[in-house]
Every structure is written in structure tokens, then in C-alpha cells.
Amino acid sequence: MAVVSDKVNVSNMQAVRRRTFPAFDQGFRWASYGSALIVLSVLAGIIGTMVYGGWPAFREFGFGFITSSAWNVGKDEYGAWVAVSGTVTSALIALVIGVPISIGIAIFLTQLCPPWLRRPVSTVIELLAAVPSIIYGMWGLFVFAPLFAKYVQVPLTSIVEGMPILGTILYARVPSGVGMMTAGIILAIMIIPFIASITRDILDQIPTVLRESAYGIGCTTWEVVRYVLLPQAGVSIIGAVMLGLGRALGETMAVTFVIGNANRLSLSLFDPSSTIASRIANEFNEASGMQMNALLALGCILFVVTFIVLALARLLISRVKTH
Amino acid sequence: MDTAVYNHAGAATPPSWGRVRRSRYFADRALKIISTLFTVLGAFVLGWILLMLLVEGIGGLSPAVFTETTPGPGTEGGGIANAIVGSLILTLLGILVATPIGVLAGTYLAEYGKTSKLAAVIRFVNDILLAAPSILIGLFVYMLMVEPMGGYSGWAGGIALAIIAVPVIVRSTEDMLRLVPGSLREAGAALGAPMSTVIVKISWKAARAGMVTGVILATARIAGETAPLLFTALNNNFWFSPNLMGGVSNLPVTIYQFALAPYQNWRELAWAGALIITLSILALSIVARLLLKKDQVR
């Protein structure tokens, strides 16, 4: 009895499906296809907007837009160099500080950490990425900058004063704690969770046999890391670093708080400066005419640079995954 | 590859019987101590930030924070009720727009596109969007919506947040759907179910916890975003109009403006807001993690 009624049910359902599902099935397929295309068109839209909006500035100032360091709203003269060099310098400082720390954290998590501690420590490091960037900005400006000025800038400035190169790079005219170096340090903290968690995953993927055989012939942890794990991980760690670089280049709010938003070129890392993102955040709402076009052109430059960096990152990370 | 590594290791450790050479011992010790210290440093910074928020923020927390609107310049007292509600609305709007698009696009990648060229391109583009500077998304939406519509609006803010949330959801949806064993789908297909039914009733069901986690993480990501709202939803000191036109007050931009202001009560409100927003986001992130962990255990 039961079997028969089941059969009836199934055939009934199939009849129902045959009547209603082809349309839904097709619709569902097109909806997913369409959604995927939306993702594509958003990126195309961002590129298009930046090029369209920035075009008048590029046309007006030509290639000199990138190399000129003028930014004069009154005279309507704009150049990207201060912002571009500020963006690159702050991101490089972030990498110099952030990469060793990130790799150290990844090594701790994969090699040294007792198993019960692994999950909580991983979570704590990943939560660093969840903290909104504006909070980093407030911490940087109100907590870190005063301490940095008092305990690093003032003593360091008195030491390096008069020295040939260091005297320029590390000289703080006004030791307020705000400036390029502080921005770089805050950026370093912000990119650590990204680089650390990807590096951790990369190290985890390396076959345990390799590690164990190295330990088996008497290698120390340092030797295992240096001669087995890092060569094996190879370029994908560079990929992780590139991803961090991409984040650092485009970070806005935290940098806007601590970089000082000055528009002049300075060789000192302790002087206020600005980045592309911080300049857009500061000026865009009040901008009109050519200033707006210049800001969009800055956005265009930022987009191209981050696109290249992120594309490289993806290439380097995925190559290792597949082999 | 393997032999190369073996040679490296061999060359690095010439046979030295008996005691470990001091230099090797010190290098090893240094690595262990330094990487442990770096990890402690990371945890310390998180703790420091949270402590700062608690110390500065708790003093500013009062019932008025949740009931009164943001004060004007030079006005005493006030709260951030309009900013909190505005933020909730913008985040909700963003996630409501992003979830269907993100889930469907992720489904396309995992179930339809798979290894096709288009899928590879979309995966690539999605990864770029995932890390693209959020301020550029603000500029894009400004040009796309604010300028043509003739003014700032909550809609533009919601769309800007949605654009940030979509890649997060696409990525997590695809990753989770890929973990669903192919045999489950084949079983469904063998019963005569059309592809859409297999996806909705089998793949989505099996990957549900992971997909929900993705949406929660996307919510946490956009809840604290400031940069894309600067040029889209803007901010003001009033309750926004019900049609969300003409600027919607929101927590991140309020914090940004108030933290740098010369008024004492503005600063206190900024700290209170910072505490509220950070604790909510960290709570969301932890909930998402627990959800995924529970699913894995099961």
C-alpha cells in the first residue's frame, strides 16, 4: 500500500515539475548568469568612471600631471606627485614593518603554537582585520601619535640632527607624532592580519612529510623554516605581501587621521604628507570643476596601481595552489 | 623540486655529531622568541585598541546617546540616535541588495560556470573588487547616482555598501558550494530534478551555514565602512527624511567628523559611537566564526 501511494506521489510531483519547472530553471540560470555579469560590470564601471571623470585633468596637464607636485586650488593647478609618492612611501613603510611581523605570526601559528592555543590566537589576529579603519585612525591620532612623538621622534631627532642622510630622513621639524611614519606604522598593523593569515594557510598546505623529514635529519626549527618551508612556499608568500600592499595603497580613513594632510614634498619621514586616498577623502565633497577632475584622475591612478598589484598578488598565490 | 629542497637542507646542516653548534642553537632560539613576540604584539595591539575604546567610550555612554539626535556645533548634550538608526538602515539596505546578487553570482561560479573562461574572469574580477580601495567605490557611486539624482541620498550609500559586500558574499558562497560533494548533486540529478532544484534544495541546503557566515561577515565588513559613505550618504545632524533623500546620518561618518571637532561633547559622542560600532562588529565576526565551527563539528 505504502509503496503504491509513494509511487503515485512521485509521479504526481514529476507531473507538476514538468509543468512548472522549465521556466524557473531557465530563469534561475539567467539570474545567476546576470548576477555574475553585474560583478564584472561594477569593475568596468569603476574604471570607466575614473577615466571619464579624470580625463579633463589628464588632457589639461598631460603627462606632467603625474610628475608635477603643484596642488593649488586658487590657481587651478594640479599635480599628482605629492599624493602619489605619499601613497607609495606609506605603503612601503607598512610593508617593511608589517611583513616580518606577519611571517613571524604565521610561523608561530603553524610551527610553535600548541594546538589548543591555535584557534584563539588565529581568531585574535583575524579580528584585527575586523576593526573598522576609522578606529585605527582614532587610536593612531589620539593614543599612538602622542606616545610616538614623545618617545621616538623627540629623542631620535636630537640624535640624528646634523647627520648627513639620517638627519634629513628622520628629522622631525614639529614632533607632533603625526606624519608619514605614523601612517606607515598604522597601515602595517592593518595589513598584518591579511598577510599573516594567507601565509599561515600557505605554510599549512606544505606536506607534513617534508617538514618531518627535515626534523628527522636533525634540523632545528629555524633550519626547517629557512631551508624547507620558505623555499616551498616561495612566490606565494610574495603574493600574500602584494595583497597586503594593495590594501595599504588604498586605505583611506586611518591614513587621513594620522598623515597630517599636508601638500608639500618632504624628504623627512616624520613630516606630514598626504596620500591619494586621504586627499580624495578630504577634498572631494567641496571640489568642483577642474579640482574634481583632478581628484578623479588621482582616483584613476590609484585604481590602476592597485589593480596591477592585486592582479600580481592573485597570480602569484594561485600558481602555487594549483601545482 | 623535492630533491632541490633536500639538497638545500643537506647543505645547510653538515653532519656535526654530538652537541648542536651554538650558532644553530641561537638562530633557532631567536626565531622562536621573535615570532612568539610578534604574535604577542598583534594580540597586544588588539587589546590596547579595545581598552582605549572602553576607557574613552564608557564615560560617554548614557541613555541620551541612544535617544537624542546629534548636537549642532556649540550645542550642549545630544546623542547619536539618528546616526545609529541611519547606520542600521544603510547596512541593512546594502546587505539586502548584496545578498541575492552575491549568492547568485557565487552559485554561477560554483555550479554553472565552473572552469569556463567567463567564470575565471569573474573570479579574477571579484578578487580585485574584494581588496579594491573602498574610497574609489564611493567615487564611483557618487558619479553613478549622486550626480544624476541631484543630491546625496541613503540609496547611494546603501548601493556603495552593497558593492563592497557583494565580493565577500560571492567568494564565500562559491567556496562553500565547492565543498558540497558532487555525489549529492548527482543523486539529485538522478532523481530527475532539474539543475535549479538540485542547487536550491541540495547544494544551498548543504552549504547553508557557510553561506550565512559569508553574509554575516559581509555585514561586519560594511558596518564600519566610512570612506564610501563620505560622498554618498553624507551625514548631518538631523533625522533623515523617510525617502532617504538628501543625506542620511550614519555612525562612521559621524565618528569621523566628531572625533576631530573642537567640542568636548562631540568628542565624547564620537568615542561612545566608536565603542558601540567596534563591539557590534567584533561580536558579528565572532558569531560568524562560531556558526561555521558548529557546522564543521556537526
mmCIF file of C-alpha atoms in Angstrom, chain B residues 13-211:
data_model
loop_
_atom_site.group_PDB
_atom_site.id
_atom_site.type_symbol
_atom_site.label_atom_id
_atom_site.label_comp_id
_atom_site.label_asym_id
_atom_site.label_seq_id
_atom_site.Cartn_x
_atom_site.Cartn_y
_atom_site.Cartn_z
ATOM 1 C CA THR B 13 73.309 21.057 8.020
ATOM 2 C CA PRO B 14 76.665 19.388 7.548
ATOM 3 C CA PRO B 15 76.943 16.335 9.764
ATOM 4 C CA SER B 16 78.114 17.572 13.120
ATOM 5 C CA TRP B 17 77.862 14.787 15.619
ATOM 6 C CA GLY B 18 77.346 15.328 19.252
ATOM 7 C CA ARG B 19 76.282 18.719 20.542
ATOM 8 C CA VAL B 20 74.350 21.200 18.482
ATOM 9 C CA ARG B 21 76.548 24.035 17.262
ATOM 10 C CA ARG B 22 75.960 27.245 19.202
ATOM 11 C CA SER B 23 75.156 29.351 16.130
ATOM 12 C CA ARG B 24 72.438 26.888 15.121
ATOM 13 C CA TYR B 25 71.080 26.879 18.628
ATOM 14 C CA PHE B 26 70.961 30.681 18.771
ATOM 15 C CA ALA B 27 69.379 31.071 15.328
ATOM 16 C CA ASP B 28 66.695 28.634 16.377
ATOM 17 C CA ARG B 29 66.107 30.345 19.700
ATOM 18 C CA ALA B 30 65.983 33.760 18.034
ATOM 19 C CA LEU B 31 63.364 32.612 15.532
ATOM 20 C CA LYS B 32 61.177 31.106 18.233
ATOM 21 C CA ILE B 33 61.401 34.103 20.529
ATOM 22 C CA ILE B 34 60.900 36.680 17.777
ATOM 23 C CA SER B 35 57.879 35.003 16.209
ATOM 24 C CA THR B 36 56.283 34.496 19.610
ATOM 25 C CA LEU B 37 56.921 38.145 20.438
ATOM 26 C CA PHE B 38 55.375 39.274 17.138
ATOM 27 C CA THR B 39 52.251 37.250 17.868
ATOM 28 C CA VAL B 40 52.010 38.707 21.355
ATOM 29 C CA LEU B 41 52.449 42.151 19.817
ATOM 30 C CA GLY B 42 49.493 41.559 17.454
ATOM 31 C CA ALA B 43 47.264 40.447 20.317
ATOM 32 C CA PHE B 44 48.538 43.329 22.435
ATOM 33 C CA VAL B 45 47.543 45.923 19.832
ATOM 34 C CA LEU B 46 44.024 44.495 19.592
ATOM 35 C CA GLY B 47 43.764 44.554 23.379
ATOM 36 C CA TRP B 48 45.125 48.092 23.501
ATOM 37 C CA ILE B 49 42.591 49.344 20.973
ATOM 38 C CA LEU B 50 39.707 47.679 22.811
ATOM 39 C CA LEU B 51 40.924 49.026 26.128
ATOM 40 C CA MET B 52 41.174 52.541 24.690
ATOM 41 C CA LEU B 53 37.613 52.292 23.385
ATOM 42 C CA LEU B 54 36.321 51.058 26.735
ATOM 43 C CA VAL B 55 38.150 53.701 28.762
ATOM 44 C CA GLU B 56 37.179 56.587 26.500
ATOM 45 C CA GLY B 57 33.784 55.326 25.391
ATOM 46 C CA ILE B 58 32.109 54.108 28.573
ATOM 47 C CA GLY B 59 32.192 57.568 30.125
ATOM 48 C CA GLY B 60 30.260 58.936 27.165
ATOM 49 C CA LEU B 61 27.607 56.217 27.207
ATOM 50 C CA SER B 62 24.325 57.463 28.623
ATOM 51 C CA PRO B 63 20.661 56.970 27.776
ATOM 52 C CA ALA B 64 20.760 60.234 25.825
ATOM 53 C CA VAL B 65 23.256 58.664 23.401
ATOM 54 C CA PHE B 66 20.534 56.307 22.211
ATOM 55 C CA THR B 67 17.595 58.699 22.325
ATOM 56 C CA GLU B 68 18.744 62.142 21.189
ATOM 57 C CA THR B 69 19.949 63.327 17.834
ATOM 58 C CA THR B 70 23.447 64.554 17.121
ATOM 59 C CA PRO B 71 24.010 68.059 18.503
ATOM 60 C CA GLY B 72 24.871 71.018 16.322
ATOM 61 C CA PRO B 73 28.100 72.960 16.722
ATOM 62 C CA GLY B 74 28.327 74.523 20.165
ATOM 63 C CA THR B 75 25.157 72.834 21.414
ATOM 64 C CA GLU B 76 25.336 71.029 24.731
ATOM 65 C CA GLY B 77 24.426 67.378 25.238
ATOM 66 C CA GLY B 78 22.850 65.398 22.479
ATOM 67 C CA GLY B 79 23.158 61.787 21.385
ATOM 68 C CA ILE B 80 23.750 59.771 18.275
ATOM 69 C CA ALA B 81 20.373 58.071 17.890
ATOM 70 C CA ASN B 82 19.886 59.277 14.317
ATOM 71 C CA ALA B 83 23.356 58.086 13.360
ATOM 72 C CA ILE B 84 22.802 54.649 14.878
ATOM 73 C CA VAL B 85 19.458 54.170 13.152
ATOM 74 C CA GLY B 86 20.857 55.575 9.902
ATOM 75 C CA SER B 87 23.773 53.162 10.031
ATOM 76 C CA LEU B 88 21.435 50.241 10.662
ATOM 77 C CA ILE B 89 19.296 51.244 7.681
ATOM 78 C CA LEU B 90 22.246 51.752 5.351
ATOM 79 C CA THR B 91 23.855 48.465 6.367
ATOM 80 C CA LEU B 92 20.567 46.621 6.016
ATOM 81 C CA LEU B 93 19.956 48.201 2.631
ATOM 82 C CA GLY B 94 23.437 47.279 1.482
ATOM 83 C CA ILE B 95 23.145 43.683 2.626
ATOM 84 C CA LEU B 96 19.634 43.287 1.179
ATOM 85 C CA VAL B 97 20.893 44.376 -2.227
ATOM 86 C CA ALA B 98 24.152 42.450 -1.997
ATOM 87 C CA THR B 99 22.886 39.087 -0.734
ATOM 88 C CA PRO B 100 20.823 37.969 -3.746
ATOM 89 C CA ILE B 101 23.395 39.240 -6.229
ATOM 90 C CA GLY B 102 26.311 37.773 -4.315
ATOM 91 C CA VAL B 103 24.697 34.411 -3.669
ATOM 92 C CA LEU B 104 23.542 34.021 -7.267
ATOM 93 C CA ALA B 105 26.890 35.096 -8.704
ATOM 94 C CA GLY B 106 28.690 32.693 -6.346
ATOM 95 C CA THR B 107 26.264 29.988 -7.438
ATOM 96 C CA TYR B 108 27.044 30.740 -11.057
ATOM 97 C CA LEU B 109 30.770 30.323 -10.418
ATOM 98 C CA ALA B 110 30.420 27.071 -8.472
ATOM 99 C CA GLU B 111 27.578 25.374 -10.327
ATOM 100 C CA TYR B 112 27.277 26.728 -13.867
ATOM 101 C CA GLY B 113 30.499 28.458 -14.881
ATOM 102 C CA LYS B 114 32.970 26.183 -13.072
ATOM 103 C CA THR B 115 36.097 26.083 -15.229
ATOM 104 C CA SER B 116 34.805 28.180 -18.122
ATOM 105 C CA LYS B 117 36.728 31.237 -19.265
ATOM 106 C CA LEU B 118 33.978 33.632 -18.181
ATOM 107 C CA ALA B 119 33.960 32.127 -14.702
ATOM 108 C CA ALA B 120 37.735 32.520 -14.478
ATOM 109 C CA VAL B 121 37.458 36.178 -15.476
ATOM 110 C CA ILE B 122 34.680 36.831 -12.962
ATOM 111 C CA ARG B 123 36.627 35.083 -10.213
ATOM 112 C CA PHE B 124 39.598 37.320 -11.017
ATOM 113 C CA VAL B 125 37.480 40.491 -11.092
ATOM 114 C CA ASN B 126 35.807 39.501 -7.841
ATOM 115 C CA ASP B 127 39.149 39.063 -6.111
ATOM 116 C CA ILE B 128 40.195 42.519 -7.291
ATOM 117 C CA LEU B 129 36.940 44.052 -6.014
ATOM 118 C CA LEU B 130 37.407 42.251 -2.708
ATOM 119 C CA ALA B 131 40.505 44.317 -1.976
ATOM 120 C CA ALA B 132 39.782 47.414 -4.079
ATOM 121 C CA PRO B 133 40.087 50.738 -2.239
ATOM 122 C CA SER B 134 36.671 51.478 -0.777
ATOM 123 C CA ILE B 135 37.045 55.208 -1.405
ATOM 124 C CA LEU B 136 37.042 54.545 -5.147
ATOM 125 C CA ILE B 137 33.732 52.752 -4.758
ATOM 126 C CA GLY B 138 32.449 55.905 -3.074
ATOM 127 C CA LEU B 139 33.631 57.980 -6.043
ATOM 128 C CA PHE B 140 32.024 55.537 -8.479
ATOM 129 C CA VAL B 141 28.650 55.671 -6.747
ATOM 130 C CA TYR B 142 28.901 59.451 -6.500
ATOM 131 C CA MET B 143 29.273 59.700 -10.275
ATOM 132 C CA LEU B 144 26.704 56.960 -10.857
ATOM 133 C CA MET B 145 23.936 58.067 -8.504
ATOM 134 C CA VAL B 146 24.589 61.247 -6.534
ATOM 135 C CA GLU B 147 25.319 63.474 -9.506
ATOM 136 C CA PRO B 148 22.495 62.253 -11.767
ATOM 137 C CA MET B 149 19.991 62.223 -8.874
ATOM 138 C CA GLY B 150 20.991 65.720 -7.888
ATOM 139 C CA GLY B 151 21.955 65.096 -4.288
ATOM 140 C CA TYR B 152 23.246 62.823 -1.573
ATOM 141 C CA SER B 153 20.952 60.022 -0.553
ATOM 142 C CA GLY B 154 20.720 56.961 1.618
ATOM 143 C CA TRP B 155 20.113 54.935 -1.519
ATOM 144 C CA ALA B 156 23.514 55.872 -2.893
ATOM 145 C CA GLY B 157 25.074 54.990 0.475
ATOM 146 C CA GLY B 158 23.318 51.626 0.514
ATOM 147 C CA ILE B 159 24.452 50.821 -3.023
ATOM 148 C CA ALA B 160 28.040 51.795 -2.210
ATOM 149 C CA LEU B 161 27.981 49.442 0.783
ATOM 150 C CA ALA B 162 26.374 46.723 -1.358
ATOM 151 C CA ILE B 163 29.225 46.961 -3.870
ATOM 152 C CA ILE B 164 31.653 46.306 -1.018
ATOM 153 C CA ALA B 165 29.599 43.424 0.348
ATOM 154 C CA VAL B 166 28.971 41.588 -2.945
ATOM 155 C CA PRO B 167 32.531 40.280 -3.494
ATOM 156 C CA VAL B 168 32.681 38.971 0.084
ATOM 157 C CA ILE B 169 29.435 37.051 -0.410
ATOM 158 C CA VAL B 170 30.412 35.794 -3.882
ATOM 159 C CA ARG B 171 33.672 34.427 -2.565
ATOM 160 C CA SER B 172 32.253 32.693 0.488
ATOM 161 C CA THR B 173 29.265 31.293 -1.445
ATOM 162 C CA GLU B 174 31.500 29.809 -4.113
ATOM 163 C CA ASP B 175 33.947 28.373 -1.593
ATOM 164 C CA MET B 176 31.162 26.798 0.434
ATOM 165 C CA LEU B 177 29.327 25.365 -2.583
ATOM 166 C CA ARG B 178 32.550 23.801 -3.798
ATOM 167 C CA LEU B 179 32.820 21.876 -0.554
ATOM 168 C CA VAL B 180 29.492 20.147 -1.284
ATOM 169 C CA PRO B 181 30.333 16.680 -2.636
ATOM 170 C CA GLY B 182 29.452 16.137 -6.297
ATOM 171 C CA SER B 183 27.765 12.837 -5.454
ATOM 172 C CA LEU B 184 24.986 14.724 -3.639
ATOM 173 C CA ARG B 185 24.233 16.699 -6.803
ATOM 174 C CA GLU B 186 24.391 13.569 -8.924
ATOM 175 C CA ALA B 187 21.944 11.859 -6.606
ATOM 176 C CA GLY B 188 19.535 14.745 -7.067
ATOM 177 C CA ALA B 189 20.000 14.812 -10.811
ATOM 178 C CA ALA B 190 19.445 11.048 -10.970
ATOM 179 C CA LEU B 191 16.015 11.529 -9.429
ATOM 180 C CA GLY B 192 15.176 13.748 -12.374
ATOM 181 C CA ALA B 193 15.443 17.076 -10.580
ATOM 182 C CA PRO B 194 16.304 19.984 -12.840
ATOM 183 C CA MET B 195 19.525 21.860 -12.141
ATOM 184 C CA SER B 196 17.860 24.749 -10.318
ATOM 185 C CA THR B 197 16.161 22.316 -7.923
ATOM 186 C CA VAL B 198 19.423 20.483 -7.304
ATOM 187 C CA ILE B 199 21.116 23.785 -6.482
ATOM 188 C CA VAL B 200 18.375 25.224 -4.277
ATOM 189 C CA LYS B 201 17.315 22.061 -2.482
ATOM 190 C CA ILE B 202 20.645 20.230 -2.248
ATOM 191 C CA SER B 203 23.709 22.441 -2.740
ATOM 192 C CA TRP B 204 22.370 25.509 -0.934
ATOM 193 C CA LYS B 205 20.974 23.396 1.871
ATOM 194 C CA ALA B 206 24.251 21.570 2.385
ATOM 195 C CA ALA B 207 26.268 24.805 2.299
ATOM 196 C CA ARG B 208 23.788 26.893 4.265
ATOM 197 C CA ALA B 209 25.850 27.551 7.393
ATOM 198 C CA GLY B 210 28.834 28.652 5.369
ATOM 199 C CA MET B 211 26.764 30.914 3.172
#
